[in-house]
PDB file of C-alpha atoms in Angstrom:
ATOM      1  CA  ASP A  61      -9.279  -8.341 -12.580  1.00 87.00           C
ATOM      2  CA  ALA A  62      -8.828  -7.137  -9.038  1.00 88.00           C
ATOM      3  CA  GLU A  63      -7.662  -3.564  -8.692  1.00 93.00           C
ATOM      4  CA  ILE A  64      -7.209  -0.637  -6.360  1.00 96.00           C
ATOM      5  CA  THR A  65      -8.578   2.726  -7.419  1.00 97.00           C
ATOM      6  CA  GLN A  66      -8.103   6.194  -6.010  1.00 98.00           C
ATOM      7  CA  SER A  67     -10.236   9.238  -6.555  1.00 97.00           C
ATOM      8  CA  PRO A  68      -9.956  11.991  -7.427  1.00 97.00           C
ATOM      9  CA  ARG A  69      -6.707  11.799  -9.419  1.00 97.00           C
ATOM     10  CA  HIS A  70      -6.128  15.518  -9.012  1.00 97.00           C
ATOM     11  CA  LYS A  71      -7.537  18.018  -6.544  1.00 97.00           C
ATOM     12  CA  ILE A  72      -6.908  21.652  -5.736  1.00 97.00           C
ATOM     13  CA  THR A  73      -8.302  23.104  -2.541  1.00 97.00           C
ATOM     14  CA  GLU A  74      -7.743  25.926  -0.079  1.00 97.00           C
ATOM     15  CA  THR A  75      -6.135  25.914   3.340  1.00 97.00           C
ATOM     16  CA  GLY A  76      -8.521  25.167   6.164  1.00 97.00           C
ATOM     17  CA  ARG A  77     -10.923  23.057   4.113  1.00 97.00           C
ATOM     18  CA  GLN A  78     -11.706  19.433   4.875  1.00 97.00           C
ATOM     19  CA  VAL A  79     -10.659  17.068   2.115  1.00 97.00           C
ATOM     20  CA  THR A  80     -11.385  13.367   1.701  1.00 98.00           C
ATOM     21  CA  LEU A  81      -9.471  11.113  -0.655  1.00 98.00           C
ATOM     22  CA  ALA A  82     -11.081   7.825  -1.631  1.00 98.00           C
ATOM     23  CA  CYS A  83      -9.428   4.415  -1.931  1.00 98.00           C
ATOM     24  CA  HIS A  84     -11.298   1.309  -3.077  1.00 98.00           C
ATOM     25  CA  GLN A  85      -9.816  -2.159  -3.564  1.00 97.00           C
ATOM     26  CA  THR A  86     -11.357  -5.307  -4.981  1.00 96.00           C
ATOM     27  CA  TRP A  87      -8.550  -7.640  -3.871  1.00 93.00           C
ATOM     28  CA  ASN A  88     -10.437  -8.462  -0.669  1.00 94.00           C
ATOM     29  CA  HIS A  89      -7.263  -7.627   1.248  1.00 95.00           C
ATOM     30  CA  ASN A  90      -7.382  -7.045   4.978  1.00 93.00           C
ATOM     31  CA  ASN A  91      -4.374  -4.692   5.025  1.00 94.00           C
ATOM     32  CA  MET A  92      -4.676  -1.189   3.596  1.00 96.00           C
ATOM     33  CA  PHE A  93      -2.202   1.698   3.731  1.00 97.00           C
ATOM     34  CA  TRP A  94      -1.998   5.394   2.941  1.00 98.00           C
ATOM     35  CA  TYR A  95       1.306   7.025   1.967  1.00 97.00           C
ATOM     36  CA  ARG A  96       2.395  10.433   0.867  1.00 97.00           C
ATOM     37  CA  GLN A  97       5.213  10.924  -1.607  1.00 96.00           C
ATOM     38  CA  ASP A  98       7.326  14.071  -1.620  1.00 93.00           C
ATOM     39  CA  LEU A  99      10.591  14.824  -3.385  1.00 80.00           C
ATOM     40  CA  GLY A 100      13.496  13.829  -1.185  1.00 70.00           C
ATOM     41  CA  HIS A 101      11.385  11.736   1.183  1.00 72.00           C
ATOM     42  CA  GLY A 102      10.277   8.706  -0.784  1.00 84.00           C
ATOM     43  CA  LEU A 103       7.000   7.263   0.499  1.00 93.00           C
ATOM     44  CA  ARG A 104       6.009   7.906   4.093  1.00 94.00           C
ATOM     45  CA  LEU A 105       3.263   6.014   5.870  1.00 95.00           C
ATOM     46  CA  ILE A 106       0.320   8.095   7.087  1.00 97.00           C
ATOM     47  CA  HIS A 107      -2.209   5.555   8.402  1.00 97.00           C
ATOM     48  CA  TYR A 108      -2.883   1.870   7.993  1.00 95.00           C
ATOM     49  CA  SER A 109      -5.545  -0.707   8.752  1.00 95.00           C
ATOM     50  CA  TYR A 110      -5.427  -4.456   9.309  1.00 93.00           C
ATOM     51  CA  GLY A 111      -9.170  -4.947   8.945  1.00 93.00           C
ATOM     52  CA  VAL A 112     -12.643  -3.540   9.459  1.00 96.00           C
ATOM     53  CA  GLN A 113     -12.819  -1.122  12.389  1.00 96.00           C
ATOM     54  CA  ASP A 114      -9.025  -1.239  12.803  1.00 95.00           C
ATOM     55  CA  THR A 115      -6.939   1.896  12.158  1.00 96.00           C
ATOM     56  CA  ASN A 116      -3.402   2.808  13.180  1.00 95.00           C
ATOM     57  CA  LYS A 117      -1.165   5.848  12.966  1.00 95.00           C
ATOM     58  CA  GLY A 118       1.890   5.798  10.769  1.00 94.00           C
ATOM     59  CA  GLU A 119       5.012   7.920  10.615  1.00 91.00           C
ATOM     60  CA  VAL A 120       3.301  11.171   9.523  1.00 95.00           C
ATOM     61  CA  SER A 121      -0.272  10.955  10.820  1.00 96.00           C
ATOM     62  CA  ASP A 122      -0.751  14.473  12.258  1.00 96.00           C
ATOM     63  CA  GLY A 123      -3.588  16.275  10.480  1.00 97.00           C
ATOM     64  CA  TYR A 124      -4.957  13.095   8.864  1.00 98.00           C
ATOM     65  CA  SER A 125      -7.588  10.535   9.825  1.00 98.00           C
ATOM     66  CA  VAL A 126      -8.972   7.323   8.348  1.00 98.00           C
ATOM     67  CA  SER A 127     -11.925   5.057   8.982  1.00 97.00           C
ATOM     68  CA  ARG A 128     -12.521   1.448   7.925  1.00 97.00           C
ATOM     69  CA  SER A 129     -16.184   0.485   7.822  1.00 97.00           C
ATOM     70  CA  ASN A 130     -15.794  -2.293   5.239  1.00 97.00           C
ATOM     71  CA  THR A 131     -13.037  -4.369   3.661  1.00 97.00           C
ATOM     72  CA  GLU A 132     -12.951  -2.511   0.350  1.00 97.00           C
ATOM     73  CA  ASP A 133     -12.575   1.144   1.373  1.00 98.00           C
ATOM     74  CA  LEU A 134     -10.160   3.247   3.399  1.00 98.00           C
ATOM     75  CA  PRO A 135     -10.898   6.965   2.915  1.00 98.00           C
ATOM     76  CA  LEU A 136      -8.259   9.464   4.031  1.00 98.00           C
ATOM     77  CA  THR A 137      -9.474  12.753   5.506  1.00 98.00           C
ATOM     78  CA  LEU A 138      -7.492  15.938   5.959  1.00 97.00           C
ATOM     79  CA  GLU A 139      -9.396  17.661   8.726  1.00 95.00           C
ATOM     80  CA  SER A 140      -8.138  21.183   7.993  1.00 97.00           C
ATOM     81  CA  ALA A 141      -5.910  21.249   4.938  1.00 97.00           C
ATOM     82  CA  ALA A 142      -2.526  22.944   5.262  1.00 97.00           C
ATOM     83  CA  SER A 143      -0.077  23.925   2.510  1.00 96.00           C
ATOM     84  CA  SER A 144       2.434  21.436   3.963  1.00 96.00           C
ATOM     85  CA  GLN A 145       0.014  18.670   2.986  1.00 97.00           C
ATOM     86  CA  THR A 146       0.451  19.399  -0.709  1.00 97.00           C
ATOM     87  CA  SER A 147       1.717  16.073  -1.984  1.00 97.00           C
ATOM     88  CA  VAL A 148       0.948  12.963  -3.994  1.00 97.00           C
ATOM     89  CA  TYR A 149      -1.035  10.434  -1.976  1.00 98.00           C
ATOM     90  CA  PHE A 150      -0.961   6.705  -2.603  1.00 98.00           C
ATOM     91  CA  CYS A 151      -3.202   3.988  -1.272  1.00 98.00           C
ATOM     92  CA  ALA A 152      -2.066   0.376  -1.149  1.00 97.00           C
ATOM     93  CA  SER A 153      -3.360  -2.990  -0.002  1.00 96.00           C
ATOM     94  CA  SER A 154      -1.869  -6.372   0.773  1.00 94.00           C
ATOM     95  CA  GLU A 155      -3.003  -9.793   1.866  1.00 90.00           C
ATOM     96  CA  ASN A 156      -0.450  -9.980   4.657  1.00 80.00           C
ATOM     97  CA  GLY A 157       3.084  -8.927   5.529  1.00 71.00           C
ATOM     98  CA  TYR A 158       4.684 -11.621   3.374  1.00 77.00           C
ATOM     99  CA  GLN A 159       2.859 -10.557   0.233  1.00 85.00           C
ATOM    100  CA  PRO A 160       3.534  -7.500  -1.935  1.00 91.00           C
ATOM    101  CA  GLN A 161       1.488  -4.343  -1.681  1.00 94.00           C
ATOM    102  CA  HIS A 162      -0.697  -3.301  -4.598  1.00 95.00           C
ATOM    103  CA  PHE A 163      -0.813   0.437  -5.244  1.00 96.00           C
ATOM    104  CA  GLY A 164      -3.330   2.806  -6.734  1.00 97.00           C
ATOM    105  CA  ASP A 165      -2.202   5.445  -9.235  1.00 96.00           C
ATOM    106  CA  GLY A 166      -2.270   8.208  -6.659  1.00 97.00           C
ATOM    107  CA  THR A 167      -4.024  11.494  -5.980  1.00 98.00           C
ATOM    108  CA  ARG A 168      -2.125  14.700  -6.626  1.00 97.00           C
ATOM    109  CA  LEU A 169      -3.361  17.173  -4.005  1.00 98.00           C
ATOM    110  CA  SER A 170      -2.522  20.874  -4.110  1.00 97.00           C
ATOM    111  CA  ILE A 171      -3.459  23.114  -1.196  1.00 97.00           C
ATOM    112  CA  LEU A 172      -3.329  26.819  -1.904  1.00 95.00           C
TER     113      LEU A 172
ATOM    114  CA  SER B1498      13.629   8.216   9.396  1.00 41.00           C
ATOM    115  CA  GLN B1499      14.055   6.097   6.304  1.00 46.00           C
ATOM    116  CA  GLN B1500      14.859   2.450   6.860  1.00 59.00           C
ATOM    117  CA  GLY B1501      16.134   1.918   3.339  1.00 68.00           C
ATOM    118  CA  GLU B1502      18.543   4.091   1.430  1.00 81.00           C
ATOM    119  CA  GLU B1503      19.134   3.570  -2.265  1.00 85.00           C
ATOM    120  CA  ASP B1504      22.339   4.201  -4.099  1.00 86.00           C
ATOM    121  CA  PRO B1505      22.817   5.811  -6.548  1.00 91.00           C
ATOM    122  CA  GLN B1506      20.081   8.442  -6.512  1.00 91.00           C
ATOM    123  CA  ALA B1507      20.193   8.593 -10.305  1.00 94.00           C
ATOM    124  CA  LEU B1508      21.611   6.287 -12.969  1.00 96.00           C
ATOM    125  CA  SER B1509      21.789   6.844 -16.724  1.00 96.00           C
ATOM    126  CA  ILE B1510      22.803   4.012 -19.052  1.00 97.00           C
ATOM    127  CA  GLN B1511      22.491   2.901 -22.669  1.00 97.00           C
ATOM    128  CA  GLU B1512      20.063   0.279 -23.883  1.00 98.00           C
ATOM    129  CA  GLY B1513      21.539  -3.187 -23.572  1.00 97.00           C
ATOM    130  CA  GLU B1514      23.707  -2.333 -20.574  1.00 97.00           C
ATOM    131  CA  ASN B1515      23.126  -3.706 -17.098  1.00 97.00           C
ATOM    132  CA  ALA B1516      21.837  -1.506 -14.281  1.00 97.00           C
ATOM    133  CA  THR B1517      22.686  -2.110 -10.638  1.00 97.00           C
ATOM    134  CA  MET B1518      20.962  -0.370  -7.757  1.00 96.00           C
ATOM    135  CA  ASN B1519      21.812  -0.810  -4.097  1.00 96.00           C
ATOM    136  CA  CYS B1520      19.783  -0.538  -0.926  1.00 95.00           C
ATOM    137  CA  SER B1521      20.956  -0.374   2.669  1.00 95.00           C
ATOM    138  CA  TYR B1522      18.771  -0.663   5.734  1.00 94.00           C
ATOM    139  CA  LYS B1523      19.149  -0.390   9.480  1.00 92.00           C
ATOM    140  CA  THR B1524      17.143  -2.994  11.383  1.00 89.00           C
ATOM    141  CA  SER B1525      16.482  -6.727  11.168  1.00 91.00           C
ATOM    142  CA  ILE B1526      13.921  -7.574   8.519  1.00 90.00           C
ATOM    143  CA  ASN B1527      11.396 -10.251   7.585  1.00 90.00           C
ATOM    144  CA  ASN B1528      11.727  -9.488   3.888  1.00 91.00           C
ATOM    145  CA  LEU B1529      12.876  -6.842   1.436  1.00 94.00           C
ATOM    146  CA  GLN B1530      10.902  -5.834  -1.635  1.00 95.00           C
ATOM    147  CA  TRP B1531      11.705  -3.895  -4.782  1.00 96.00           C
ATOM    148  CA  TYR B1532       9.155  -1.738  -6.576  1.00 96.00           C
ATOM    149  CA  ARG B1533       9.154   0.227  -9.814  1.00 97.00           C
ATOM    150  CA  GLN B1534       7.340   3.513 -10.383  1.00 96.00           C
ATOM    151  CA  ASN B1535       6.753   4.946 -13.813  1.00 95.00           C
ATOM    152  CA  SER B1536       6.201   8.679 -14.019  1.00 92.00           C
ATOM    153  CA  GLY B1537       2.738   9.665 -12.802  1.00 90.00           C
ATOM    154  CA  ARG B1538       1.797   6.129 -11.773  1.00 93.00           C
ATOM    155  CA  GLY B1539       1.648   4.041  -8.639  1.00 94.00           C
ATOM    156  CA  LEU B1540       4.314   1.606  -7.514  1.00 96.00           C
ATOM    157  CA  VAL B1541       4.440  -1.826  -9.042  1.00 97.00           C
ATOM    158  CA  HIS B1542       5.904  -4.758  -7.145  1.00 96.00           C
ATOM    159  CA  LEU B1543       8.912  -6.409  -8.798  1.00 97.00           C
ATOM    160  CA  ILE B1544      10.333  -8.969  -6.421  1.00 96.00           C
ATOM    161  CA  LEU B1545      10.304 -10.007  -2.753  1.00 94.00           C
ATOM    162  CA  ILE B1546      13.242 -11.668  -1.047  1.00 95.00           C
ATOM    163  CA  ARG B1547      12.903 -13.181   2.406  1.00 94.00           C
ATOM    164  CA  SER B1548      15.492 -12.735   5.111  1.00 94.00           C
ATOM    165  CA  ASN B1549      16.637 -16.360   4.806  1.00 95.00           C
ATOM    166  CA  GLU B1550      17.206 -16.055   1.047  1.00 97.00           C
ATOM    167  CA  ARG B1551      20.404 -14.734  -0.531  1.00 98.00           C
ATOM    168  CA  GLU B1552      19.484 -14.414  -4.183  1.00 98.00           C
ATOM    169  CA  LYS B1553      16.358 -14.387  -6.291  1.00 97.00           C
ATOM    170  CA  HIS B1554      15.690 -14.102 -10.011  1.00 97.00           C
ATOM    171  CA  SER B1555      12.695 -12.976 -12.012  1.00 96.00           C
ATOM    172  CA  GLY B1556      13.162 -12.627 -15.751  1.00 97.00           C
ATOM    173  CA  ARG B1557      15.868  -9.984 -16.302  1.00 97.00           C
ATOM    174  CA  LEU B1558      15.888  -9.074 -12.608  1.00 98.00           C
ATOM    175  CA  ARG B1559      18.325 -10.427 -10.059  1.00 98.00           C
ATOM    176  CA  VAL B1560      18.107  -9.457  -6.402  1.00 98.00           C
ATOM    177  CA  THR B1561      20.667 -10.257  -3.737  1.00 98.00           C
ATOM    178  CA  LEU B1562      20.356  -9.853   0.004  1.00 98.00           C
ATOM    179  CA  ASP B1563      23.176  -9.717   2.537  1.00 97.00           C
ATOM    180  CA  THR B1564      21.643  -9.576   6.002  1.00 96.00           C
ATOM    181  CA  SER B1565      25.061  -9.363   7.681  1.00 96.00           C
ATOM    182  CA  LYS B1566      25.721  -6.107   5.841  1.00 96.00           C
ATOM    183  CA  LYS B1567      22.059  -5.065   5.852  1.00 95.00           C
ATOM    184  CA  SER B1568      22.136  -4.459   2.133  1.00 96.00           C
ATOM    185  CA  SER B1569      20.465  -5.567  -1.075  1.00 97.00           C
ATOM    186  CA  SER B1570      21.084  -5.018  -4.746  1.00 97.00           C
ATOM    187  CA  LEU B1571      18.822  -5.064  -7.785  1.00 98.00           C
ATOM    188  CA  LEU B1572      20.386  -5.933 -11.121  1.00 98.00           C
ATOM    189  CA  ILE B1573      18.497  -5.355 -14.362  1.00 98.00           C
ATOM    190  CA  THR B1574      20.216  -7.092 -17.236  1.00 98.00           C
ATOM    191  CA  ALA B1575      20.049  -6.081 -20.904  1.00 97.00           C
ATOM    192  CA  SER B1576      18.150  -2.916 -20.063  1.00 97.00           C
ATOM    193  CA  ARG B1577      15.518  -1.428 -22.354  1.00 97.00           C
ATOM    194  CA  ALA B1578      14.156   2.081 -22.743  1.00 97.00           C
ATOM    195  CA  ALA B1579      10.944   0.813 -21.134  1.00 97.00           C
ATOM    196  CA  ASP B1580      12.907   0.147 -17.923  1.00 98.00           C
ATOM    197  CA  THR B1581      13.203   3.904 -17.414  1.00 98.00           C
ATOM    198  CA  ALA B1582      11.526   4.494 -14.035  1.00 97.00           C
ATOM    199  CA  SER B1583      12.202   5.051 -10.358  1.00 95.00           C
ATOM    200  CA  TYR B1584      13.085   1.977  -8.333  1.00 96.00           C
ATOM    201  CA  PHE B1585      12.431   1.686  -4.620  1.00 95.00           C
ATOM    202  CA  CYS B1586      13.451  -0.823  -2.024  1.00 95.00           C
ATOM    203  CA  ALA B1587      11.114  -1.407   0.891  1.00 94.00           C
ATOM    204  CA  THR B1588      11.776  -3.307   4.073  1.00 92.00           C
ATOM    205  CA  ASP B1589       9.377  -5.217   6.267  1.00 86.00           C
ATOM    206  CA  ALA B1590      11.093  -4.932   9.633  1.00 79.00           C
ATOM    207  CA  GLU B1591      10.704  -7.730  12.172  1.00 72.00           C
ATOM    208  CA  THR B1592       8.847  -5.388  14.499  1.00 70.00           C
ATOM    209  CA  SER B1593       6.768  -3.630  11.830  1.00 67.00           C
ATOM    210  CA  GLY B1594       3.706  -5.859  11.647  1.00 69.00           C
ATOM    211  CA  SER B1595       3.694  -5.948   7.808  1.00 74.00           C
ATOM    212  CA  ARG B1596       4.262  -2.219   7.399  1.00 87.00           C
ATOM    213  CA  LEU B1597       6.838  -1.339   4.758  1.00 90.00           C
ATOM    214  CA  THR B1598       9.455   1.386   5.010  1.00 90.00           C
ATOM    215  CA  PHE B1599      10.559   2.779   1.664  1.00 92.00           C
ATOM    216  CA  GLY B1600      13.816   4.308   0.597  1.00 90.00           C
ATOM    217  CA  GLU B1601      13.993   7.446  -1.505  1.00 90.00           C
ATOM    218  CA  GLY B1602      14.511   5.571  -4.740  1.00 93.00           C
ATOM    219  CA  THR B1603      16.887   5.423  -7.687  1.00 94.00           C
ATOM    220  CA  GLN B1604      15.882   7.197 -10.891  1.00 95.00           C
ATOM    221  CA  LEU B1605      16.979   4.997 -13.783  1.00 97.00           C
ATOM    222  CA  THR B1606      17.153   6.416 -17.300  1.00 97.00           C
ATOM    223  CA  VAL B1607      17.825   4.017 -20.160  1.00 97.00           C
ATOM    224  CA  ASN B1608      18.808   5.829 -23.325  1.00 96.00           C
ATOM    225  CA  PRO B1609      17.889   4.241 -26.682  1.00 93.00           C
TER     226      PRO B1609
END
């Protein structure tokens, strides 16, 4: 069965370090998305991609970057981790805008 | 800013009762989607309703959409303890290019 997997599931790191969260989907979807989920804010869009070599900024993109070198993967990088980036991060993919998004189980990131 | 706002923020009912959650949004949409999130897991798609549809059913779920009032409701009939989860509405705005904007969710607790 097709799936979307995120790794690691949990990570603790220190401020100032670079952190990369992995997202891999086997749906063969062109659209991929990264969200963060914080209490009181629901899910907020960080970055998204409509295909290979395409990346776009979302609502809360400062301090984050993504790259799309193939269809299956969209890694999220925190260039210099800050305590405000402590959150749960979700990756999702979809075939197009009229189809639902499929979510991974998230990465819980703590920055001390 | 959040496009969708759910009401109520929290809902506690007994097994067998019906649960109704509401969502309001601000801009014209292509479609509206409802998702469920169990604790510690990713979001799971429940139902998608297009802007030209007024009502949609899926099993024990009934979704209505009123584009004149920019609102939607999710009804879960004959609730079960396993329905305990957070429920989110998400809108695909006409100008969004398949990006979704999520509300903050309704926490539903179904007591056995």
